[in-house]
Amino acid sequence: GENVEQHPSTLSVQEGDSAVIKCTYSDSASNYFPWYKQELGKGPQLIIDIRSNVGEKKDQRIAVTLNKTAKHFSLHITETQPEDSAVYFCAARVFNKFYFGSGTKLNVKP
Amino acid sequence: DAGVIQSPRHEVTEMGQEVTLRCKPISGHNSLFWYRQTMMRGLELLIYFNNNVPIDDSGMPEDRFSAKMPNASFSTLKIQPSEPRDSAVYFCASSFSGTLSYEQYFGPGTRLTVT
């Protein structure tokens, strides 16, 4: 089955700086790559996604890039704010099953 | 829409007891997923349904776990008998499985503690 690896496991940045989280996947049949933000005590919240036929997608301060050849995709958060502090998960969809990375705990220091 | 609804939000039970977790997916969604989240293993897919039919239950840990989806708006995950190692947060998620939309939305989860 699909294997999704996510790095780093923890990331600490200063408010206003950028944060980048990277994921790799193994199954070339993966066609959809969502990113989730999970705050303490809550369920994962979909924040941005990208399909396999698109290389980049942006939504205000967050963006996702996809390199199908290398089988990796990344989440970019610019101008980070304290409320961005949370655990972020990447995922890959293969035949309607979603495989998740192990998560990145992002800490934005004010 | 109210989003995916799960109940109860917290469940504390003793080893050996039966536990039933409930989920109401987003109206119009035809796929439903049950996940388990622990610190050690992260987010694990237990089972998923498409059009109320179980498609893949390879993630169900053992026969103590069972899931049903009697109709498009309700699903249950049952553990009988429960064990301390079942303690985790259980999430239900739903999506519309089609060529135009793949987004999967999670419920708030049920935190299960088995003593």
Short mmCIF file of C-alpha atoms in Angstrom, two decimals:
data_model
loop_
_atom_site.label_atom_id
_atom_site.label_comp_id
_atom_site.label_asym_id
_atom_site.label_seq_id
_atom_site.Cartn_x
_atom_site.Cartn_y
_atom_site.Cartn_z
CA GLY A 1 0.00 0.00 0.00
CA GLU A 2 0.85 3.68 -0.01
CA ASN A 3 3.53 4.97 2.37
CA VAL A 4 3.57 8.67 3.29
CA GLU A 5 6.54 10.12 5.12
CA GLN A 6 6.46 13.58 6.67
CA HIS A 7 9.26 15.85 7.89
CA PRO A 8 10.08 17.47 10.20
CA SER A 9 8.24 16.05 13.19
CA THR A 10 8.55 19.36 15.03
CA LEU A 11 9.12 22.87 13.71
CA SER A 12 9.59 26.03 15.68
CA VAL A 13 9.55 29.43 13.95
CA GLN A 14 9.36 33.05 14.94
CA GLU A 15 6.14 34.91 14.25
CA GLY A 16 6.27 36.38 10.77
CA ASP A 17 8.69 33.80 9.43
CA SER A 18 7.81 31.12 6.89
CA ALA A 19 7.30 27.43 7.64
CA VAL A 20 7.73 24.53 5.24
CA ILE A 21 6.61 20.95 5.83
CA LYS A 22 7.54 18.21 3.39
CA CYS A 23 5.99 14.85 2.53
CA THR A 24 6.88 12.02 0.21
CA TYR A 25 4.67 9.25 -1.08
CA SER A 26 5.37 5.93 -2.73
CA ASP A 27 2.37 4.98 -4.89
CA SER A 28 2.29 6.67 -8.28
CA ALA A 29 -1.48 6.02 -8.40
CA SER A 30 -2.03 8.65 -5.67
CA ASN A 31 -4.08 11.43 -7.22
CA TYR A 32 -5.03 13.81 -4.43
CA PHE A 33 -3.00 15.33 -1.61
CA PRO A 34 -4.76 17.15 1.24
CA TRP A 35 -3.24 18.92 4.21
CA TYR A 36 -4.90 19.00 7.60
CA LYS A 37 -4.44 21.17 10.67
CA GLN A 38 -5.26 19.63 14.02
CA GLU A 39 -5.60 21.72 17.14
CA LEU A 40 -5.58 20.20 20.59
CA GLY A 41 -8.75 18.28 21.33
CA LYS A 42 -10.18 18.73 17.84
CA GLY A 43 -10.49 16.73 14.68
CA PRO A 44 -8.19 17.33 11.69
CA GLN A 45 -9.37 20.30 9.62
CA LEU A 46 -8.80 20.38 5.88
CA ILE A 47 -6.84 23.54 5.07
CA ILE A 48 -5.65 23.08 1.48
CA ASP A 49 -5.38 20.32 -1.08
CA ILE A 50 -3.93 19.65 -4.50
CA ARG A 51 -4.72 17.21 -7.26
CA SER A 52 -2.12 15.26 -9.17
CA ASN A 53 -2.67 17.28 -12.37
CA VAL A 54 -1.71 20.56 -10.64
CA GLY A 55 1.76 21.66 -9.60
CA GLU A 56 0.96 24.43 -7.16
CA LYS A 57 -2.01 25.90 -5.32
CA LYS A 58 -2.22 28.93 -3.09
CA ASP A 59 -4.78 30.20 -0.62
CA GLN A 60 -3.82 33.43 1.11
CA ARG A 61 -0.85 32.62 3.38
CA ILE A 62 -0.72 28.91 2.64
CA ALA A 63 0.43 27.13 -0.48
CA VAL A 64 1.06 23.58 -1.54
CA THR A 65 3.44 22.34 -4.22
CA LEU A 66 3.53 18.92 -5.84
CA ASN A 67 6.35 17.23 -7.72
CA LYS A 68 4.89 14.07 -9.24
CA THR A 69 8.18 12.92 -10.71
CA ALA A 70 9.91 12.99 -7.35
CA LYS A 71 6.74 11.96 -5.50
CA HIS A 72 6.88 14.72 -2.97
CA PHE A 73 4.67 17.59 -1.93
CA SER A 74 5.12 20.45 0.49
CA LEU A 75 3.08 22.88 2.59
CA HIS A 76 4.28 26.46 2.79
CA ILE A 77 2.95 28.91 5.37
CA THR A 78 4.10 32.51 5.05
CA GLU A 79 3.90 35.28 7.64
CA THR A 80 3.21 32.78 10.39
CA GLN A 81 1.04 33.79 13.32
CA PRO A 82 0.69 32.27 16.80
CA GLU A 83 -2.70 30.84 15.80
CA ASP A 84 -0.92 28.74 13.17
CA SER A 85 0.52 26.66 16.02
CA ALA A 86 -0.93 23.16 15.67
CA VAL A 87 -0.13 19.72 14.31
CA TYR A 88 -0.19 19.49 10.53
CA PHE A 89 -0.78 16.25 8.60
CA CYS A 90 -0.25 15.51 4.96
CA ALA A 91 -2.12 12.72 3.21
CA ALA A 92 -2.27 10.93 -0.11
CA ARG A 93 -5.38 9.41 -1.66
CA VAL A 94 -5.20 6.14 -3.58
CA PHE A 95 -8.42 4.49 -4.81
CA ASN A 96 -10.52 6.34 -2.22
CA LYS A 97 -8.25 5.43 0.70
CA PHE A 98 -6.31 8.12 2.48
CA TYR A 99 -2.84 7.52 3.91
CA PHE A 100 -1.54 10.02 6.43
CA GLY A 101 1.89 11.25 7.36
CA SER A 102 2.99 11.12 10.99
CA GLY A 103 2.37 14.82 11.59
CA THR A 104 4.42 17.97 12.19
CA LYS A 105 4.00 19.96 15.38
CA LEU A 106 4.40 23.61 14.42
CA ASN A 107 5.14 26.12 17.16
CA VAL A 108 5.01 29.80 16.23
CA LYS A 109 6.73 31.92 18.85
CA PRO A 110 5.35 35.43 19.34
CA ASP B 1 -24.21 21.95 7.29
CA ALA B 2 -23.26 20.90 10.81
CA GLY B 3 -20.33 18.85 9.60
CA VAL B 4 -19.59 15.30 10.70
CA ILE B 5 -21.20 14.58 14.04
CA GLN B 6 -19.81 12.05 16.51
CA SER B 7 -21.08 10.85 19.84
CA PRO B 8 -20.18 10.52 22.56
CA ARG B 9 -17.28 12.97 22.71
CA HIS B 10 -15.76 11.17 25.66
CA GLU B 11 -16.24 7.61 26.85
CA VAL B 12 -14.71 6.00 29.90
CA THR B 13 -15.40 2.32 30.39
CA GLU B 14 -14.01 -0.68 32.15
CA MET B 15 -12.17 -3.48 30.47
CA GLY B 16 -14.54 -6.10 29.13
CA GLN B 17 -17.42 -3.72 28.53
CA GLU B 18 -19.02 -3.08 25.15
CA VAL B 19 -18.44 0.33 23.61
CA THR B 20 -20.43 1.83 20.75
CA LEU B 21 -19.29 4.95 18.92
CA ARG B 22 -21.66 6.79 16.62
CA CYS B 23 -21.24 8.93 13.54
CA LYS B 24 -23.47 11.03 11.31
CA PRO B 25 -21.70 11.97 8.06
CA ILE B 26 -22.20 15.16 6.10
CA SER B 27 -25.43 15.03 4.14
CA GLY B 28 -24.81 14.01 0.53
CA HIS B 29 -21.50 12.32 1.21
CA ASN B 30 -21.33 8.70 0.09
CA SER B 31 -18.06 7.56 1.70
CA LEU B 32 -17.50 7.16 5.42
CA PHE B 33 -14.25 6.40 7.18
CA TRP B 34 -13.39 5.33 10.72
CA TYR B 35 -9.91 6.22 12.00
CA ARG B 36 -8.07 5.66 15.25
CA GLN B 37 -5.44 8.11 16.49
CA THR B 38 -2.77 7.33 19.06
CA MET B 39 0.57 8.90 19.84
CA MET B 40 2.40 5.71 18.91
CA ARG B 41 0.67 4.86 15.64
CA GLY B 42 -0.72 8.18 14.44
CA LEU B 43 -3.87 8.17 12.32
CA GLU B 44 -4.88 4.66 11.26
CA LEU B 45 -7.73 3.84 8.90
CA LEU B 46 -9.88 1.13 10.44
CA ILE B 47 -12.61 0.71 7.85
CA TYR B 48 -14.36 2.63 5.13
CA PHE B 49 -17.78 2.42 3.52
CA ASN B 50 -18.92 3.50 0.10
CA ASN B 51 -22.67 3.85 -0.44
CA ASN B 52 -23.22 2.15 2.93
CA VAL B 53 -21.24 -0.94 1.91
CA PRO B 54 -17.99 -1.83 3.73
CA ILE B 55 -15.23 -1.67 1.12
CA ASP B 56 -12.05 -2.17 3.09
CA ASP B 57 -11.85 -3.35 6.70
CA SER B 58 -8.23 -4.42 6.59
CA GLY B 59 -7.39 -1.90 9.29
CA MET B 60 -9.76 -3.33 11.87
CA PRO B 61 -7.46 -4.65 14.60
CA GLU B 62 -9.30 -7.85 15.43
CA ASP B 63 -12.67 -9.47 15.73
CA ARG B 64 -13.50 -7.42 18.78
CA PHE B 65 -14.08 -4.49 16.44
CA SER B 66 -17.09 -4.24 14.17
CA ALA B 67 -18.67 -1.43 12.16
CA LYS B 68 -22.01 -0.96 10.51
CA MET B 69 -23.66 1.58 8.29
CA PRO B 70 -27.38 0.82 8.16
CA ASN B 71 -28.16 3.93 6.12
CA ALA B 72 -26.49 6.92 4.49
CA SER B 73 -26.75 9.09 7.59
CA PHE B 74 -25.55 6.83 10.38
CA SER B 75 -22.67 4.53 11.25
CA THR B 76 -21.47 2.76 14.37
CA LEU B 77 -18.14 1.36 15.51
CA LYS B 78 -18.44 -1.25 18.23
CA ILE B 79 -15.78 -2.75 20.44
CA GLN B 80 -16.71 -5.85 22.38
CA PRO B 81 -15.08 -6.64 24.71
CA SER B 82 -13.01 -3.50 25.19
CA GLU B 83 -9.39 -3.62 26.39
CA PRO B 84 -7.08 -0.92 27.80
CA ARG B 85 -5.04 -0.93 24.56
CA ASP B 86 -8.15 0.28 22.72
CA SER B 87 -7.80 3.63 24.47
CA ALA B 88 -7.43 6.23 21.71
CA VAL B 89 -9.28 8.98 19.89
CA TYR B 90 -11.62 7.59 17.24
CA PHE B 91 -12.51 9.80 14.31
CA CYS B 92 -15.20 9.48 11.74
CA ALA B 93 -14.76 11.24 8.40
CA SER B 94 -16.88 11.53 5.30
CA SER B 95 -16.41 12.49 1.68
CA PHE B 96 -18.13 12.41 -1.66
CA SER B 97 -16.40 9.83 -3.79
CA GLY B 98 -16.59 11.23 -7.29
CA THR B 99 -14.36 12.54 -10.03
CA LEU B 100 -15.00 16.17 -9.14
CA SER B 101 -14.62 16.10 -5.40
CA TYR B 102 -12.28 14.22 -3.10
CA GLU B 103 -12.37 16.34 0.07
CA GLN B 104 -12.63 14.35 3.27
CA TYR B 105 -13.95 16.02 6.42
CA PHE B 106 -13.40 14.81 9.95
CA GLY B 107 -15.66 14.84 12.95
CA PRO B 108 -14.52 16.08 16.38
CA GLY B 109 -13.65 12.58 17.54
CA THR B 110 -14.51 10.35 20.49
CA ARG B 111 -11.88 10.03 23.18
CA LEU B 112 -12.11 6.49 24.53
CA THR B 113 -10.50 5.48 27.79
CA VAL B 114 -10.64 1.84 28.83
CA THR B 115 -9.56 1.19 32.42
#
